[in-house]
mmCIF file of C-alpha atoms in Angstrom:
data_model
loop_
_atom_site.group_PDB
_atom_site.id
_atom_site.type_symbol
_atom_site.label_atom_id
_atom_site.label_comp_id
_atom_site.label_asym_id
_atom_site.label_seq_id
_atom_site.Cartn_x
_atom_site.Cartn_y
_atom_site.Cartn_z
ATOM 1 C CA MET A 186 20.162 31.437 -42.109
ATOM 2 C CA GLU A 187 18.103 30.067 -39.373
ATOM 3 C CA HIS A 188 18.346 26.537 -40.298
ATOM 4 C CA ARG A 189 22.124 26.955 -40.686
ATOM 5 C CA ARG A 190 22.868 27.888 -37.071
ATOM 6 C CA PRO A 191 21.686 24.498 -35.519
ATOM 7 C CA ALA A 192 23.997 22.631 -37.948
ATOM 8 C CA VAL A 193 26.938 24.710 -37.144
ATOM 9 C CA ILE A 194 26.314 24.281 -33.272
ATOM 10 C CA ILE A 195 25.834 20.296 -33.924
ATOM 11 C CA LEU A 196 29.096 20.313 -35.688
ATOM 12 C CA LEU A 197 31.192 22.303 -33.334
ATOM 13 C CA LEU A 198 29.611 20.605 -30.351
ATOM 14 C CA SER A 199 30.312 16.985 -31.734
ATOM 15 C CA ALA A 200 33.939 17.902 -32.581
ATOM 16 C CA ILE A 201 34.607 19.235 -28.566
ATOM 17 C CA VAL A 202 32.954 16.528 -27.166
ATOM 18 C CA MET A 203 34.628 13.838 -29.462
ATOM 19 C CA VAL A 204 37.962 15.117 -28.835
ATOM 20 C CA ALA A 205 37.540 15.800 -25.032
ATOM 21 C CA LEU A 206 36.397 12.417 -24.690
ATOM 22 C CA THR A 207 39.670 11.003 -26.158
ATOM 23 C CA TRP A 208 41.226 12.359 -22.865
ATOM 24 C CA LEU A 209 38.651 10.911 -20.303
ATOM 25 C CA PRO A 210 40.320 8.298 -18.094
ATOM 26 C CA PHE A 211 37.950 5.240 -18.352
ATOM 27 C CA SER A 212 37.959 1.668 -18.325
ATOM 28 C CA TRP A 213 36.090 -0.829 -20.657
ATOM 29 C CA ASP A 214 36.810 -3.632 -18.505
ATOM 30 C CA GLY A 215 33.610 -5.861 -17.813
ATOM 31 C CA TRP A 216 32.030 -4.771 -21.129
ATOM 32 C CA ALA A 217 31.816 -7.795 -23.543
ATOM 33 C CA PRO A 218 34.467 -7.120 -26.407
ATOM 34 C CA GLU A 219 33.760 -7.445 -30.117
ATOM 35 C CA ALA A 220 36.192 -9.375 -32.228
ATOM 36 C CA CYS A 221 38.337 -6.417 -33.312
ATOM 37 C CA ALA A 222 39.173 -5.795 -29.630
ATOM 38 C CA LEU A 223 40.692 -9.232 -29.355
ATOM 39 C CA ARG A 224 42.580 -8.957 -32.568
ATOM 40 C CA ASN A 225 43.511 -5.539 -33.479
ATOM 41 C CA CYS A 226 41.815 -5.773 -37.148
ATOM 42 C CA TYR A 227 41.724 -1.948 -37.297
ATOM 43 C CA CYS A 228 45.551 -1.463 -36.978
ATOM 44 C CA GLU A 229 45.583 1.422 -34.634
ATOM 45 C CA PRO A 230 47.356 0.734 -31.329
ATOM 46 C CA MET A 231 44.935 0.621 -28.539
ATOM 47 C CA ARG A 232 45.112 3.153 -25.616
ATOM 48 C CA TYR A 233 43.892 1.229 -22.659
ATOM 49 C CA GLY A 234 42.820 3.505 -19.514
ATOM 50 C CA TYR A 235 40.815 5.967 -21.610
ATOM 51 C CA PHE A 236 37.269 6.360 -22.911
ATOM 52 C CA VAL A 237 38.623 6.201 -26.439
ATOM 53 C CA LEU A 238 40.597 3.052 -27.386
ATOM 54 C CA GLN A 239 41.461 3.963 -31.048
ATOM 55 C CA PRO A 240 41.444 7.963 -31.363
ATOM 56 C CA VAL A 241 42.693 8.332 -34.747
ATOM 57 C CA THR A 242 39.945 6.078 -36.232
ATOM 58 C CA ALA A 243 37.059 7.139 -33.875
ATOM 59 C CA LEU A 244 37.775 10.840 -34.716
ATOM 60 C CA SER A 245 37.739 10.181 -38.420
ATOM 61 C CA ASN A 246 33.987 9.638 -37.968
ATOM 62 C CA LEU A 247 33.724 13.456 -37.718
ATOM 63 C CA GLY A 248 33.820 13.380 -41.538
ATOM 64 C CA TYR A 249 29.876 11.930 -41.133
ATOM 65 C CA VAL A 250 29.083 14.659 -38.647
ATOM 66 C CA LEU A 251 30.546 17.337 -41.083
ATOM 67 C CA VAL A 252 28.388 15.786 -44.383
ATOM 68 C CA GLY A 253 25.365 15.692 -42.074
ATOM 69 C CA ALA A 254 25.637 19.267 -40.847
ATOM 70 C CA LEU A 255 26.241 20.273 -44.417
ATOM 71 C CA ILE A 256 23.149 18.902 -45.574
ATOM 72 C CA LEU A 257 21.344 20.386 -42.931
ATOM 73 C CA ALA A 258 22.838 23.769 -43.382
ATOM 74 C CA ALA A 259 22.046 23.566 -47.243
ATOM 75 C CA SER A 260 19.701 26.162 -48.661
ATOM 76 C CA ALA A 261 16.346 24.957 -50.107
ATOM 77 C CA THR A 262 16.415 23.610 -53.725
ATOM 78 C CA GLN A 263 14.225 25.163 -56.396
ATOM 79 C CA HIS A 264 14.272 21.821 -58.438
ATOM 80 C CA GLY A 265 10.937 19.963 -58.444
ATOM 81 C CA ASN A 266 11.778 16.993 -56.173
ATOM 82 C CA PRO A 267 10.900 15.926 -52.445
ATOM 83 C CA LEU A 268 13.894 17.770 -50.904
ATOM 84 C CA ALA A 269 12.103 20.946 -52.013
ATOM 85 C CA GLN A 270 9.077 19.928 -49.943
ATOM 86 C CA GLY A 271 9.529 21.330 -46.214
ATOM 87 C CA TRP A 272 13.186 19.828 -46.046
ATOM 88 C CA ARG A 273 11.636 16.733 -44.505
ATOM 89 C CA PHE A 274 14.081 14.204 -46.337
ATOM 90 C CA ALA A 275 17.172 16.599 -46.277
ATOM 91 C CA ARG A 276 16.793 16.526 -42.287
ATOM 92 C CA TRP A 277 16.332 12.906 -42.275
ATOM 93 C CA LEU A 278 19.086 12.253 -44.431
ATOM 94 C CA GLY A 279 21.496 14.848 -42.652
ATOM 95 C CA GLY A 280 20.483 13.529 -39.439
ATOM 96 C CA ALA A 281 21.075 9.911 -40.348
ATOM 97 C CA ALA A 282 24.727 10.867 -41.358
ATOM 98 C CA ILE A 283 25.160 12.412 -38.006
ATOM 99 C CA VAL A 284 23.886 9.747 -35.882
ATOM 100 C CA THR A 285 26.164 7.203 -38.062
ATOM 101 C CA GLY A 286 29.100 9.497 -36.974
ATOM 102 C CA TRP A 287 28.429 9.332 -33.566
ATOM 103 C CA ALA A 288 27.648 5.395 -33.412
ATOM 104 C CA SER A 289 30.711 4.482 -35.195
ATOM 105 C CA TYR A 290 32.844 6.836 -32.980
ATOM 106 C CA LEU A 291 31.583 4.853 -29.842
ATOM 107 C CA SER A 292 32.370 1.954 -31.367
ATOM 108 C CA HIS A 293 35.802 2.613 -32.073
ATOM 109 C CA ALA A 294 36.147 4.163 -28.592
ATOM 110 C CA SER A 295 34.980 1.029 -27.036
ATOM 111 C CA LEU A 296 35.420 -1.785 -29.228
ATOM 112 C CA THR A 297 32.668 -3.708 -27.342
ATOM 113 C CA ARG A 298 29.793 -5.574 -28.425
ATOM 114 C CA ALA A 299 27.443 -2.628 -27.703
ATOM 115 C CA GLY A 300 29.554 -0.174 -29.738
ATOM 116 C CA GLU A 301 29.293 -2.918 -32.583
ATOM 117 C CA TRP A 302 25.516 -2.789 -32.231
ATOM 118 C CA LEU A 303 25.581 1.026 -32.303
ATOM 119 C CA ASP A 304 27.652 1.001 -35.255
ATOM 120 C CA LEU A 305 25.696 -1.269 -37.347
ATOM 121 C CA MET A 306 22.629 0.482 -36.540
ATOM 122 C CA GLY A 307 23.988 3.512 -37.637
ATOM 123 C CA VAL A 308 24.869 1.772 -40.985
ATOM 124 C CA TYR A 309 21.418 -0.001 -41.025
ATOM 125 C CA GLN A 310 19.363 3.561 -40.505
ATOM 126 C CA VAL A 311 21.394 5.305 -43.503
ATOM 127 C CA LEU A 312 20.697 2.633 -45.929
ATOM 128 C CA LEU A 313 16.846 2.651 -44.835
ATOM 129 C CA ALA A 314 16.515 6.309 -45.094
ATOM 130 C CA LEU A 315 17.910 5.971 -48.653
ATOM 131 C CA LEU A 316 15.607 3.099 -49.405
ATOM 132 C CA VAL A 317 12.517 5.198 -47.859
ATOM 133 C CA TYR A 318 13.486 8.026 -50.068
ATOM 134 C CA SER A 319 13.868 6.138 -53.213
ATOM 135 C CA LEU A 320 10.578 4.262 -52.554
ATOM 136 C CA HIS A 321 8.939 7.719 -51.863
ATOM 137 C CA ARG A 322 10.112 9.088 -55.248
ATOM 138 C CA TRP A 323 8.922 5.827 -56.822
ATOM 139 C CA SER A 324 5.618 5.350 -55.239
ATOM 140 C CA GLY A 325 4.594 8.827 -53.891
ATOM 141 C CA ARG A 326 4.313 7.328 -50.312
ATOM 142 C CA THR A 327 6.574 7.806 -47.187
ATOM 143 C CA ALA A 328 7.275 4.253 -45.816
ATOM 144 C CA VAL A 329 7.713 5.482 -42.329
ATOM 145 C CA GLY A 330 6.064 2.511 -40.946
ATOM 146 C CA LEU A 331 8.579 0.111 -42.870
ATOM 147 C CA TYR A 332 11.453 2.290 -41.720
ATOM 148 C CA GLY A 333 10.566 1.969 -38.076
ATOM 149 C CA ALA A 334 9.652 -1.782 -38.238
ATOM 150 C CA ALA A 335 12.996 -2.574 -40.270
ATOM 151 C CA LEU A 336 14.804 -0.881 -37.614
ATOM 152 C CA LEU A 337 13.373 -3.014 -34.764
ATOM 153 C CA VAL A 338 14.024 -6.176 -36.751
ATOM 154 C CA LEU A 339 17.575 -5.343 -37.474
ATOM 155 C CA GLY A 340 18.181 -4.462 -33.800
ATOM 156 C CA ALA A 341 17.039 -7.709 -32.714
ATOM 157 C CA GLN A 342 19.313 -9.303 -35.565
ATOM 158 C CA MET A 343 22.290 -7.512 -34.161
ATOM 159 C CA VAL A 344 21.500 -8.863 -30.734
ATOM 160 C CA LEU A 345 20.680 -12.589 -31.689
ATOM 161 C CA ALA A 346 22.765 -12.882 -34.818
ATOM 162 C CA PRO A 347 25.289 -10.197 -35.216
ATOM 163 C CA ALA A 348 27.236 -12.601 -37.841
ATOM 164 C CA TRP A 349 24.386 -11.884 -40.426
ATOM 165 C CA GLN A 350 25.393 -8.150 -40.855
ATOM 166 C CA GLN A 351 27.276 -8.487 -43.925
ATOM 167 C CA ILE A 352 24.362 -10.040 -45.441
ATOM 168 C CA VAL A 353 21.813 -7.781 -44.298
ATOM 169 C CA ILE A 354 23.904 -5.187 -45.487
ATOM 170 C CA SER A 355 23.703 -6.533 -48.967
ATOM 171 C CA ILE A 356 20.031 -7.039 -48.685
ATOM 172 C CA LEU A 357 19.515 -3.475 -48.119
ATOM 173 C CA LEU A 358 21.832 -2.179 -50.719
ATOM 174 C CA ALA A 359 19.979 -4.578 -53.150
ATOM 175 C CA ALA A 360 16.584 -3.408 -52.076
ATOM 176 C CA TRP A 361 17.764 0.173 -52.544
ATOM 177 C CA ALA A 362 19.193 -0.532 -55.870
ATOM 178 C CA VAL A 363 16.066 -1.939 -56.956
ATOM 179 C CA ALA A 364 13.841 0.977 -55.619
ATOM 180 C CA GLU A 365 16.202 3.451 -57.192
ATOM 181 C CA GLY A 366 16.314 1.647 -60.359
ATOM 182 C CA MET A 367 12.171 1.836 -60.350
ATOM 183 C CA ALA A 368 12.581 5.480 -59.548
ATOM 184 C CA GLN A 369 14.861 6.379 -62.444
ATOM 185 C CA TRP A 370 12.771 4.163 -64.796
ATOM 186 C CA ARG A 371 9.370 5.957 -63.738
ATOM 187 C CA LEU A 372 10.472 9.470 -63.167
ATOM 188 C CA ARG A 373 13.064 9.936 -65.921
ATOM 189 C CA PRO A 374 14.974 12.887 -63.519
ATOM 190 C CA ARG A 375 16.899 15.382 -65.049
ATOM 191 C CA ALA A 376 19.772 15.690 -62.680
ATOM 192 C CA ASN A 377 23.541 16.549 -62.464
ATOM 193 C CA ARG A 378 24.658 12.760 -62.593
ATOM 194 C CA ARG A 379 28.366 13.570 -61.716
ATOM 195 C CA PHE A 380 27.555 13.532 -58.209
ATOM 196 C CA ALA A 381 25.910 9.980 -58.446
ATOM 197 C CA ALA A 382 29.072 8.844 -60.445
ATOM 198 C CA ALA A 383 31.224 10.631 -57.882
ATOM 199 C CA ALA A 384 29.094 8.987 -54.951
ATOM 200 C CA ALA A 385 29.570 5.402 -56.533
ATOM 201 C CA ALA A 386 33.392 6.239 -57.158
ATOM 202 C CA LEU A 387 33.737 7.326 -53.355
ATOM 203 C CA PHE A 388 31.912 4.394 -51.963
ATOM 204 C CA ALA A 389 33.659 1.810 -54.169
ATOM 205 C CA SER A 390 37.073 3.028 -53.228
ATOM 206 C CA GLY A 391 36.013 3.033 -49.587
ATOM 207 C CA ALA A 392 34.572 -0.429 -49.744
ATOM 208 C CA ALA A 393 37.624 -1.737 -51.434
ATOM 209 C CA ILE A 394 39.919 -0.426 -48.947
ATOM 210 C CA TRP A 395 37.601 -1.624 -45.931
ATOM 211 C CA GLY A 396 37.943 -5.036 -47.530
ATOM 212 C CA TRP A 397 41.676 -4.983 -48.217
ATOM 213 C CA TYR A 398 42.757 -3.253 -45.351
ATOM 214 C CA GLY A 399 39.913 -2.207 -42.833
ATOM 215 C CA ARG A 400 39.664 -5.691 -40.825
ATOM 216 C CA ALA A 401 43.302 -6.982 -41.735
ATOM 217 C CA PRO A 402 43.883 -10.293 -39.470
ATOM 218 C CA VAL A 403 47.664 -9.245 -38.770
ATOM 219 C CA CYS A 404 48.746 -5.792 -38.654
ATOM 220 C CA ALA A 405 52.275 -4.967 -39.334
ATOM 221 C CA PRO A 406 53.818 -2.423 -36.615
ATOM 222 C CA GLY A 407 53.219 1.136 -37.352
ATOM 223 C CA GLU A 408 50.772 0.281 -40.152
ATOM 224 C CA PHE A 409 48.430 3.199 -41.012
ATOM 225 C CA PRO A 410 44.720 2.593 -39.588
ATOM 226 C CA TRP A 411 43.144 2.458 -43.436
ATOM 227 C CA HIS A 412 39.842 2.123 -41.727
ATOM 228 C CA VAL A 413 39.912 5.779 -41.362
ATOM 229 C CA ALA A 414 39.884 5.949 -45.260
ATOM 230 C CA TRP A 415 36.536 4.134 -45.227
ATOM 231 C CA HIS A 416 34.951 6.515 -42.711
ATOM 232 C CA LEU A 417 36.071 9.559 -44.885
ATOM 233 C CA LEU A 418 35.266 8.022 -48.309
ATOM 234 C CA SER A 419 31.772 6.859 -47.156
ATOM 235 C CA ALA A 420 30.799 10.006 -45.813
ATOM 236 C CA ALA A 421 32.008 11.928 -48.889
ATOM 237 C CA ALA A 422 29.640 9.597 -50.839
ATOM 238 C CA ILE A 423 26.735 10.343 -48.777
ATOM 239 C CA GLY A 424 27.050 14.083 -49.318
ATOM 240 C CA CYS A 425 27.422 13.304 -53.116
ATOM 241 C CA LEU A 426 24.439 11.479 -53.082
ATOM 242 C CA TYR A 427 22.390 14.073 -51.250
ATOM 243 C CA TRP A 428 23.757 16.965 -53.730
ATOM 244 C CA TYR A 429 22.632 14.449 -56.601
ATOM 245 C CA TYR A 430 19.156 14.088 -55.251
ATOM 246 C CA ARG A 431 18.778 17.975 -54.559
ATOM 247 C CA SER A 432 19.653 18.416 -58.223
ATOM 248 C CA GLU A 433 16.908 16.182 -59.548
ATOM 249 C CA ASP A 434 14.051 17.733 -61.490
ATOM 250 C CA LEU A 435 11.153 15.211 -61.423
ATOM 251 C CA PRO A 436 8.446 16.308 -63.716
ATOM 252 C CA ASN A 437 6.592 13.178 -63.358
ATOM 253 C CA PHE A 438 6.889 12.784 -59.497
ATOM 254 C CA ARG A 439 3.261 12.838 -57.854
ATOM 255 C CA SER A 440 3.140 13.143 -53.877
#
């Protein structure tokens, strides 16, 4: 129960602060805007004069915080996998989901270049956390140095060449897929693969909605902000992926 209390506190405080900030008078004038501040490609009317320009889209990031809190609050698994070893990776992935939620919230609150930087760094650190976990299961080594160095390089990339973000995300996804494939081939895990299938379906559905609606060049009056669906579905995918990993039994794993 001790590890559940901090998770509940994080979730409640995040929800309270996020909602409260939506009513905080503030102006983002003087901050360099991102592209979607110039053409409203998220299809939610912008409320100027408040800290949060797009409250519905911003608050949908509570989905990531909820998933992160659930991961942090989960009881220890009895299966033979690294998630059972001191909860190190569970805390890492849960924390990564929470950071992603806050980073994306601030991005939609401000629609600035600074917010966009935070948003993409949130995505990068989740993908890097998954990549490091797959590498650990495959090799038995925790590539913390790789994680830190990659974050520094990618942080610079988002400053110097932000247009490369989709290429970088594709490379990270490909690297994770290769590392995960190697882990599956070497370890032959016994696991509840329904969680893995659900994660893939949720992520694919969210990505399809994001691609079709999420950055629409022209929004019809009153159109639903479909980017909300991307936030909720991708957050649920992270949760399903975690529950898949904790269900694994890895008889061939050597730490």
